[in-house]
Short mmCIF file of C-alpha atoms and ligand atoms in Angstrom, two decimals:
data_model
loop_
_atom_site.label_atom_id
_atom_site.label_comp_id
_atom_site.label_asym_id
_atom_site.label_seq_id
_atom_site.Cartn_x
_atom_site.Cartn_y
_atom_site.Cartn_z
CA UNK B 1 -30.40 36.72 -46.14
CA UNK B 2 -28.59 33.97 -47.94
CA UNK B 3 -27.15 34.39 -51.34
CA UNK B 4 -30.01 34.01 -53.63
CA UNK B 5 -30.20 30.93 -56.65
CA UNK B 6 -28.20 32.17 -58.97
CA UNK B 7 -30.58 30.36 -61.94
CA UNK B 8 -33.51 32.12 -63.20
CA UNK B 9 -35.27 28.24 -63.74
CA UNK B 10 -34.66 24.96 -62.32
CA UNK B 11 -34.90 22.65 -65.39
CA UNK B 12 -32.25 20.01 -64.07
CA UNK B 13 -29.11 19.30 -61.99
CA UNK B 14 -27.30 19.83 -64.90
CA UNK B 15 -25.61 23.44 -64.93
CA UNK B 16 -26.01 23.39 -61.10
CA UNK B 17 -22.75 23.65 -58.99
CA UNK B 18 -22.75 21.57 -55.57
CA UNK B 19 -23.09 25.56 -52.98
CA UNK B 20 -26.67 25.81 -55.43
CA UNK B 21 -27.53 22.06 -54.88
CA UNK B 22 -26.42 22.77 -50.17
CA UNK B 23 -28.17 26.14 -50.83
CA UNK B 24 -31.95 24.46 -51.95
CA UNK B 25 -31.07 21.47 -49.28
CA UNK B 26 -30.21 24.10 -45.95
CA UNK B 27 -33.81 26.46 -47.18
CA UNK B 28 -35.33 23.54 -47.28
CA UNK B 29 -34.75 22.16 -43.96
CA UNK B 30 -37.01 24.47 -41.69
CA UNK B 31 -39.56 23.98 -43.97
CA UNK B 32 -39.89 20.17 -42.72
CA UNK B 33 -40.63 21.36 -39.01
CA UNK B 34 -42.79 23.91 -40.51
CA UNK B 35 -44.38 21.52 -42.36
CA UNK B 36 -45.33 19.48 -38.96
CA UNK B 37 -46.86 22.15 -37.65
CA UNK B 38 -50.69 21.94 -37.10
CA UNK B 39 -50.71 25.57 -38.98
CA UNK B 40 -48.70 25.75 -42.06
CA UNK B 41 -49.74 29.10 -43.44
CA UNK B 42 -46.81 31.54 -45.10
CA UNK B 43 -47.41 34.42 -47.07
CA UNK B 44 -44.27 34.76 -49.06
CA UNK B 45 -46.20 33.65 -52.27
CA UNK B 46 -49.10 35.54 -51.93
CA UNK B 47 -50.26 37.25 -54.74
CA UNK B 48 -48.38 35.09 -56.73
CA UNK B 49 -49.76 32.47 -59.44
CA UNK B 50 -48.35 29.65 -59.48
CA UNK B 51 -49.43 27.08 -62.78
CA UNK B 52 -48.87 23.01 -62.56
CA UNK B 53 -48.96 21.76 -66.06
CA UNK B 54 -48.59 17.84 -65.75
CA UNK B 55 -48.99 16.17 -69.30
CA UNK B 56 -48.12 12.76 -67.15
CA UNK B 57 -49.69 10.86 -64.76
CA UNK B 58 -48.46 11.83 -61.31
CA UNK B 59 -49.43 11.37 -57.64
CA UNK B 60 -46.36 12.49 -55.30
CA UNK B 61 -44.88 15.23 -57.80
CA UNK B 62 -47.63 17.05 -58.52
CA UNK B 63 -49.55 16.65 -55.58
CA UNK B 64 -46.61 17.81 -53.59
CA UNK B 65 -46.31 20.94 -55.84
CA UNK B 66 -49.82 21.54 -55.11
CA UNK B 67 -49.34 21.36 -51.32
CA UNK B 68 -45.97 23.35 -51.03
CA UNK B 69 -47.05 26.22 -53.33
CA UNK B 70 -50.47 26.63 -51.17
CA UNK B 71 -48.18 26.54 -47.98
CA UNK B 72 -46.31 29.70 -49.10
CA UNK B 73 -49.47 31.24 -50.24
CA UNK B 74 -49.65 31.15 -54.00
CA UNK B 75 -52.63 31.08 -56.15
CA UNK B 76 -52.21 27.48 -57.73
CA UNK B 77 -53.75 26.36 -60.66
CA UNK B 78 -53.36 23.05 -62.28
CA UNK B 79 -54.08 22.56 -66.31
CA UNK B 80 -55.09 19.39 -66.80
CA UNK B 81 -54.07 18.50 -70.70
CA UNK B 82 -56.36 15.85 -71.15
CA UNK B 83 -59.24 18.59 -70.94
CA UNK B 84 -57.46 21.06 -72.56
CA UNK B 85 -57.05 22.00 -76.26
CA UNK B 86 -54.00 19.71 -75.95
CA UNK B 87 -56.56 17.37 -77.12
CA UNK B 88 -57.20 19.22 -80.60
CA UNK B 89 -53.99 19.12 -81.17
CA UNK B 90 -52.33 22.26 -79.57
CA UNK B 91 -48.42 22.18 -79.57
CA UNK B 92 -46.23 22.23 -76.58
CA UNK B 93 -45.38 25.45 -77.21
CA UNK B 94 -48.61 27.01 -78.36
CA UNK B 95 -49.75 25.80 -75.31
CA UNK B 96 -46.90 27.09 -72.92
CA UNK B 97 -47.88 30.59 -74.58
CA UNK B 98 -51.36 30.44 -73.92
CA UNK B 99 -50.42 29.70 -70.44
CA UNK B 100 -47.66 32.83 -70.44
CA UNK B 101 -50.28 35.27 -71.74
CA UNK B 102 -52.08 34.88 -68.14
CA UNK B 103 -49.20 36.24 -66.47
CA UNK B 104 -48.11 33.02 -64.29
CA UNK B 105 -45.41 33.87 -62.12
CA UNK B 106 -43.92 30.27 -62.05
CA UNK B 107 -44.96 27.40 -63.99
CA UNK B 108 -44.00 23.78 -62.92
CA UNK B 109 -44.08 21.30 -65.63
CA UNK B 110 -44.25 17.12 -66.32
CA UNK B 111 -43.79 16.35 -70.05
CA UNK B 112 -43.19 12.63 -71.46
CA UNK B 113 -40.86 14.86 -74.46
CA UNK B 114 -37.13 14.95 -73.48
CA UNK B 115 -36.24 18.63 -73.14
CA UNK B 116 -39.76 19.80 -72.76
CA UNK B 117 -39.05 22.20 -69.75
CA UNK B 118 -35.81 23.42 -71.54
CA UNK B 119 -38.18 24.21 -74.48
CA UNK B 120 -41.53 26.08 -72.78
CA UNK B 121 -38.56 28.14 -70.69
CA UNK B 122 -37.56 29.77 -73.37
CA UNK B 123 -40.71 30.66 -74.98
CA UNK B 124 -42.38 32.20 -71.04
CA UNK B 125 -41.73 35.19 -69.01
CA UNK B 126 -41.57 33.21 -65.32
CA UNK B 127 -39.51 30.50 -63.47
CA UNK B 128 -39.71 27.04 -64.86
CA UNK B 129 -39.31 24.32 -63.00
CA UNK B 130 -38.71 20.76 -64.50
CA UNK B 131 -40.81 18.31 -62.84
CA UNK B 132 -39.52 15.81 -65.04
CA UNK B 133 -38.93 15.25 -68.70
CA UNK B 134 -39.11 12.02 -70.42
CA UNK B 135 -36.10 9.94 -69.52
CA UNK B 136 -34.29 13.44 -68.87
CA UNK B 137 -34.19 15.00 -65.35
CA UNK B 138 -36.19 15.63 -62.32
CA UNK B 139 -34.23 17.72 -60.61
CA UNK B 140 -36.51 18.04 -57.10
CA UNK B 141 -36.78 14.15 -56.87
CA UNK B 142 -33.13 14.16 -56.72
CA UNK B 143 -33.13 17.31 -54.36
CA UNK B 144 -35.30 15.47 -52.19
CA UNK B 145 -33.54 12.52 -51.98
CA UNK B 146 -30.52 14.20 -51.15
CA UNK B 147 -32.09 15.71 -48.39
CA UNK B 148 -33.33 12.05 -46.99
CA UNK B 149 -30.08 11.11 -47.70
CA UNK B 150 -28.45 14.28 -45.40
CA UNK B 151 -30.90 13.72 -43.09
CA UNK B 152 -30.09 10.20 -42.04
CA UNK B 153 -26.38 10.05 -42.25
CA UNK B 154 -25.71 13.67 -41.40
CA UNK B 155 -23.50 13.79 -44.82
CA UNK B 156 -23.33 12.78 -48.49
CA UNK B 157 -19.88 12.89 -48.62
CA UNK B 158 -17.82 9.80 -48.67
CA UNK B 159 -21.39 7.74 -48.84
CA UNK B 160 -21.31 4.80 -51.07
CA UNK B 161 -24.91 4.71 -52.90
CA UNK B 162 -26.51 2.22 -55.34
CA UNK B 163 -29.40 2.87 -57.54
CA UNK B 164 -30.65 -0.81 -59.02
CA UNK B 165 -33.45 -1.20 -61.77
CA UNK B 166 -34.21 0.69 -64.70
CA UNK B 167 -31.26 3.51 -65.37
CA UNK B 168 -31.26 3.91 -68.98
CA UNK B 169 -35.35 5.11 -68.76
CA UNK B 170 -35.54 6.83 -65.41
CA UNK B 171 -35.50 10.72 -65.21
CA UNK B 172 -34.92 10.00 -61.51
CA UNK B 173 -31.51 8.28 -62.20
CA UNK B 174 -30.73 11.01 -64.58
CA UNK B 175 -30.90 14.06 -61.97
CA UNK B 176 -29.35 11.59 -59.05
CA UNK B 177 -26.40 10.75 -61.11
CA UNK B 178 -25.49 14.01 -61.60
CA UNK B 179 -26.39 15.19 -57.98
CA UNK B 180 -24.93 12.61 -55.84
CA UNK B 181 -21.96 12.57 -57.27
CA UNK B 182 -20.86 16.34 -57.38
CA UNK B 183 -22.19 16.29 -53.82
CA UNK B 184 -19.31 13.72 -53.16
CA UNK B 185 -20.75 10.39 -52.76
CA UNK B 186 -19.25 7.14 -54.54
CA UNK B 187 -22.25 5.92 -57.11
CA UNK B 188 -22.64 2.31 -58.78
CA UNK B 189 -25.36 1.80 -60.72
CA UNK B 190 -26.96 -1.70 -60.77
CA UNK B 191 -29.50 -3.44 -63.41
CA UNK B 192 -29.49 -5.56 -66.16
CA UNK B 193 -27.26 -4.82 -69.45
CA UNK B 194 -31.09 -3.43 -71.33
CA UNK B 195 -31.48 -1.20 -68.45
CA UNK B 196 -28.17 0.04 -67.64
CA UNK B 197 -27.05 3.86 -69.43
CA UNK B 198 -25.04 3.12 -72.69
CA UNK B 199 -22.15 4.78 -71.05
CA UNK B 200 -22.59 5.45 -67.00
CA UNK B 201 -20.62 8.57 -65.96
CA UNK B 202 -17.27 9.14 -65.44
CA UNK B 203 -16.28 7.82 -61.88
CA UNK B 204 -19.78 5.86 -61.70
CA UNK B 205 -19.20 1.64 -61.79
CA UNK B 206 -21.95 0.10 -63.31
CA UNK B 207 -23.14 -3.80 -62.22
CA UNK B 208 -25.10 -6.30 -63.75
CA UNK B 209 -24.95 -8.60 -60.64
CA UNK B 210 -26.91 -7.24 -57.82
CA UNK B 211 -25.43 -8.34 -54.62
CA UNK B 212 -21.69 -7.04 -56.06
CA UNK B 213 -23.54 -4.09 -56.82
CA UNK B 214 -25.38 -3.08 -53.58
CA UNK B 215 -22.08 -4.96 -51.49
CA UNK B 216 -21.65 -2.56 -48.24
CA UNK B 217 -24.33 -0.14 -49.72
CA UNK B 218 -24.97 3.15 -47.02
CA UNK B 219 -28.05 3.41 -49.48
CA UNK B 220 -29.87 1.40 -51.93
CA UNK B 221 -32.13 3.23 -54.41
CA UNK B 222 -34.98 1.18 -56.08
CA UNK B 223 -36.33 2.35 -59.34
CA UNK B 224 -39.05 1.04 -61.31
CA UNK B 225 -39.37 -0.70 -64.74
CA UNK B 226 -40.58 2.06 -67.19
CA UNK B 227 -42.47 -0.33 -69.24
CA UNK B 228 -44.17 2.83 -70.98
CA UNK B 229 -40.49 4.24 -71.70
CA UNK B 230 -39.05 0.52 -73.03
CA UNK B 231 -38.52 -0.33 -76.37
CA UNK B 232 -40.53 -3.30 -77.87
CA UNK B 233 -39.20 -6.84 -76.39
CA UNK B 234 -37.30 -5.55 -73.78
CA UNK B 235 -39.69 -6.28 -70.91
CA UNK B 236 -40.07 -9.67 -72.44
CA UNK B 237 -36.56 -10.49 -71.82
CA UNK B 238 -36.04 -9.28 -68.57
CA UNK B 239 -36.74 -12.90 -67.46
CA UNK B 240 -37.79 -13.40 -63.56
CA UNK B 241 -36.86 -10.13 -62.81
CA UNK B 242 -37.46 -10.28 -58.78
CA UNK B 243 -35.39 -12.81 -58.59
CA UNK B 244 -32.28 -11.22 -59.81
CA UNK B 245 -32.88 -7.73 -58.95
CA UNK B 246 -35.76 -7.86 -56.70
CA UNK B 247 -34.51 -5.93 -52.94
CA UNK B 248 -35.27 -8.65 -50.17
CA UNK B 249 -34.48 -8.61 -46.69
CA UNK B 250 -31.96 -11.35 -47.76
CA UNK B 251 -30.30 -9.44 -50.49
CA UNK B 252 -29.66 -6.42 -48.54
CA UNK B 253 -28.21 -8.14 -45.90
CA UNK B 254 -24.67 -7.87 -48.19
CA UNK B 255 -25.62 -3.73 -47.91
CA UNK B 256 -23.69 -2.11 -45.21
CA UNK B 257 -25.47 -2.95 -41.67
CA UNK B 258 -27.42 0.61 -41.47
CA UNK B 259 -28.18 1.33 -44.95
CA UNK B 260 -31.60 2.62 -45.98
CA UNK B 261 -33.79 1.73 -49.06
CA UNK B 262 -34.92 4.48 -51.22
CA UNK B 263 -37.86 4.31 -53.43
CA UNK B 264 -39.22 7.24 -55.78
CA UNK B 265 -42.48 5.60 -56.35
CA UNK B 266 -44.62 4.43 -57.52
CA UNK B 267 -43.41 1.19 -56.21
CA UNK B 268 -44.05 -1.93 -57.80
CA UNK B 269 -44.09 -4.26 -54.88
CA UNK B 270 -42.78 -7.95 -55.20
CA UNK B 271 -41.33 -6.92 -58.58
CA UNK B 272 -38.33 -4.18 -57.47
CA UNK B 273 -38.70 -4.43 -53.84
CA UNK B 274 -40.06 -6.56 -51.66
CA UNK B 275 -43.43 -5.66 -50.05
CA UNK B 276 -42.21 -5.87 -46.44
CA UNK B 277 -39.15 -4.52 -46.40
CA UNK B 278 -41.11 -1.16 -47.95
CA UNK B 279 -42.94 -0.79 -45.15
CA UNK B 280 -40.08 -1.79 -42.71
CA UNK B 281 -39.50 1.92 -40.86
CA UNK B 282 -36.10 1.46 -39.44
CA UNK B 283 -34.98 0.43 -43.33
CA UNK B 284 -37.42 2.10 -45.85
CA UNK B 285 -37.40 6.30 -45.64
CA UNK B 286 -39.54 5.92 -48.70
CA UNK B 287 -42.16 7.92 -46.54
CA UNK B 288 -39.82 10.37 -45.60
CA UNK B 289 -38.59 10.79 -49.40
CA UNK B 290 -42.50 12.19 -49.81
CA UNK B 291 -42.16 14.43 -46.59
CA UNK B 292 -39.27 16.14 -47.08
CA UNK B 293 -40.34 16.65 -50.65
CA UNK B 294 -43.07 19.08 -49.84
CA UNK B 295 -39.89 20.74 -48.26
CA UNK B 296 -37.25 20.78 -50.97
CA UNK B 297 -40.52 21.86 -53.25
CA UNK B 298 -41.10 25.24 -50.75
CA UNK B 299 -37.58 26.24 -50.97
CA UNK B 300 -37.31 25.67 -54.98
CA UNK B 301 -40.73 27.86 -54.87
CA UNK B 302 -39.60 30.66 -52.67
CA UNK B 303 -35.71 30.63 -54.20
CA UNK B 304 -37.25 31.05 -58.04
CA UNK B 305 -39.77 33.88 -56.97
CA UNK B 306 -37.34 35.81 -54.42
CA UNK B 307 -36.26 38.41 -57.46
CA UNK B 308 -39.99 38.88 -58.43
CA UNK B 309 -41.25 39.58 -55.00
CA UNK B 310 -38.69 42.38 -54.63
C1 NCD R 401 -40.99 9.12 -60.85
C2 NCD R 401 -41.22 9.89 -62.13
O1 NCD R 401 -42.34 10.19 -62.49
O2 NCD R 401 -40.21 10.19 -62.73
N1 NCD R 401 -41.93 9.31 -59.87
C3 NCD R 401 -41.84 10.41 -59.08
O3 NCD R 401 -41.84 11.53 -59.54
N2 NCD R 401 -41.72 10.22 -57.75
C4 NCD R 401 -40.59 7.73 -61.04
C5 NCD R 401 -41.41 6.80 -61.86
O4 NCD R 401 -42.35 7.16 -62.56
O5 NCD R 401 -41.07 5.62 -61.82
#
């Protein structure tokens, strides 16, 4: 039995030390052959209630929360806020309390407020997990993509990663600056001055050109414009984005020869990243980001309930 997660909530990389972060990544890889398996049926959850409460639009996150509690055998429910008393005006909280009262045994949240998951953790009886908060964290997103990341290059140690596009406004970028780096790799951070972190992390270079930035690259991470997160004028002056920060097949020719393109989606293709070089297999593990989350998702699942389940 390995040592169990010290953490009684995963609401971000932050506070995690780099044995938690190798601890999630090793549980969760015999979940991915499980997960290829034409029966994928576990009963480690059962019993157990699990609660999605996305109050953000979501397609891989929550859908792969869905998936990996039902493979362990949870009851999962998901609130839907727009058809809730959110509606009528219900507060975070309130609402986290109403949800506490029916005795969830883990509740997985999205929340466009900063902090949110922080917040309804202290005011529940269960395991929160953060499935993003505002421009805060995400912590399995950057779980997952460590695991791609281990996956391909056997290591994460001594790689030399970029992550190009919108910093300052990406929860993604938030967990992944502080993962990657603790886990050893060398990070430079890539995007235009409006878009790049007021102050990037110690040890973290940041760019405003793109092909210094992503020069001899192991791994080039594409992130999205957050136009909902930007403040007013900034997407105006972005000017022809693709064409200084778009990912081509050209442009990452100045990566290192075997690097791989990451994408968290959704993608926004011809805009960040070039259509074709998405879908190009022995380049883009942006499919293999979404597989192995299902993974990383079943290990964060069973590691937060272990204590309950005796
Ligand atoms: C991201 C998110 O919601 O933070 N998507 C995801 O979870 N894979 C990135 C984004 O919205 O751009």
């Amino acid at each position: 039995m390995p040592a169990p997660f010290p953490h009684p909530h995963l609401l971000g990389i932050e506070g995690l030390s780099a044995a938690d972060i190798n601890l999630i990544l090793d549980e969760a890889e015999p979940w991915i052959a499980f997960n290829r398996g034409a029966r994928k049926a576990d009963d480690r959850l059962a019993g157990l209630t699990q609660i999605n409460a996305f109050f953000e639009n979501s397609t891989r996150t929550l859908f792969s929360f869905e998936i990996a509690g039902k493979r362990l055998g949870a009851q999962v429910s998901n609130f839907h806020p727009a058809a809730s008393s959110v509606r009528k005006g219900e507060s975070l909280i309130d609402t986290a309390q109403t949800l506490n009262a029916m005795r969830p045994d883990l509740i997985v949240i999205r929340h466009e407020a900063n902090g949110a998951a922080v917040e309804v953790a202290a005011h529940v009886d269960c395991p929160v997990i953060n499935a993003g908060d505002g421009q805060g964290e995400h912590p399995t997103q950057a779980l997952l993509d460590a695991l791609t990341i281990r996956r391909r290059f056997g290591r994460i140690d001594g790689l030399k990663l970029a992550i190009c596009g919108d910093i300052r406004h990406s929860r993604v970028a938030g967990s992944n600056m502080r993962l990657l780096p603790l886990l050893g790799a060398e990070l430079r951070l890539v995007g235009p001055d409006a878009l790049l972190p007021a102050s990037p992390p110690a040890g973290v270079t940041a760019f405003t050109d793109m092909d210094e930035g992503i020069a001899g690259a192991d791994v080039v991470m594409m992130l999205r414009i957050q136009r909902e997160r930007l403040e007013a004028g900034v997407a105006d002056a972005l000017g022809d984005y693709h064409a200084r920060y778009g990912l081509t097949r050209a442009r990452l020719a100045g990566a290192a020869p075997d690097a791989i393109v990451m994408h968290p989606g959704p993608m926004n293709r011809g805009v960040e990243i070039d259509g074709d070089l998405a879908d190009d297999p022995e380049r883009s593990v942006i499919l293999e980001q979404v597989e192995y989350g299902v993974a990383v998702r079943m290990a964060c699942l069973d590691l937060l309930t272990r204590s309950r389940r005796g």
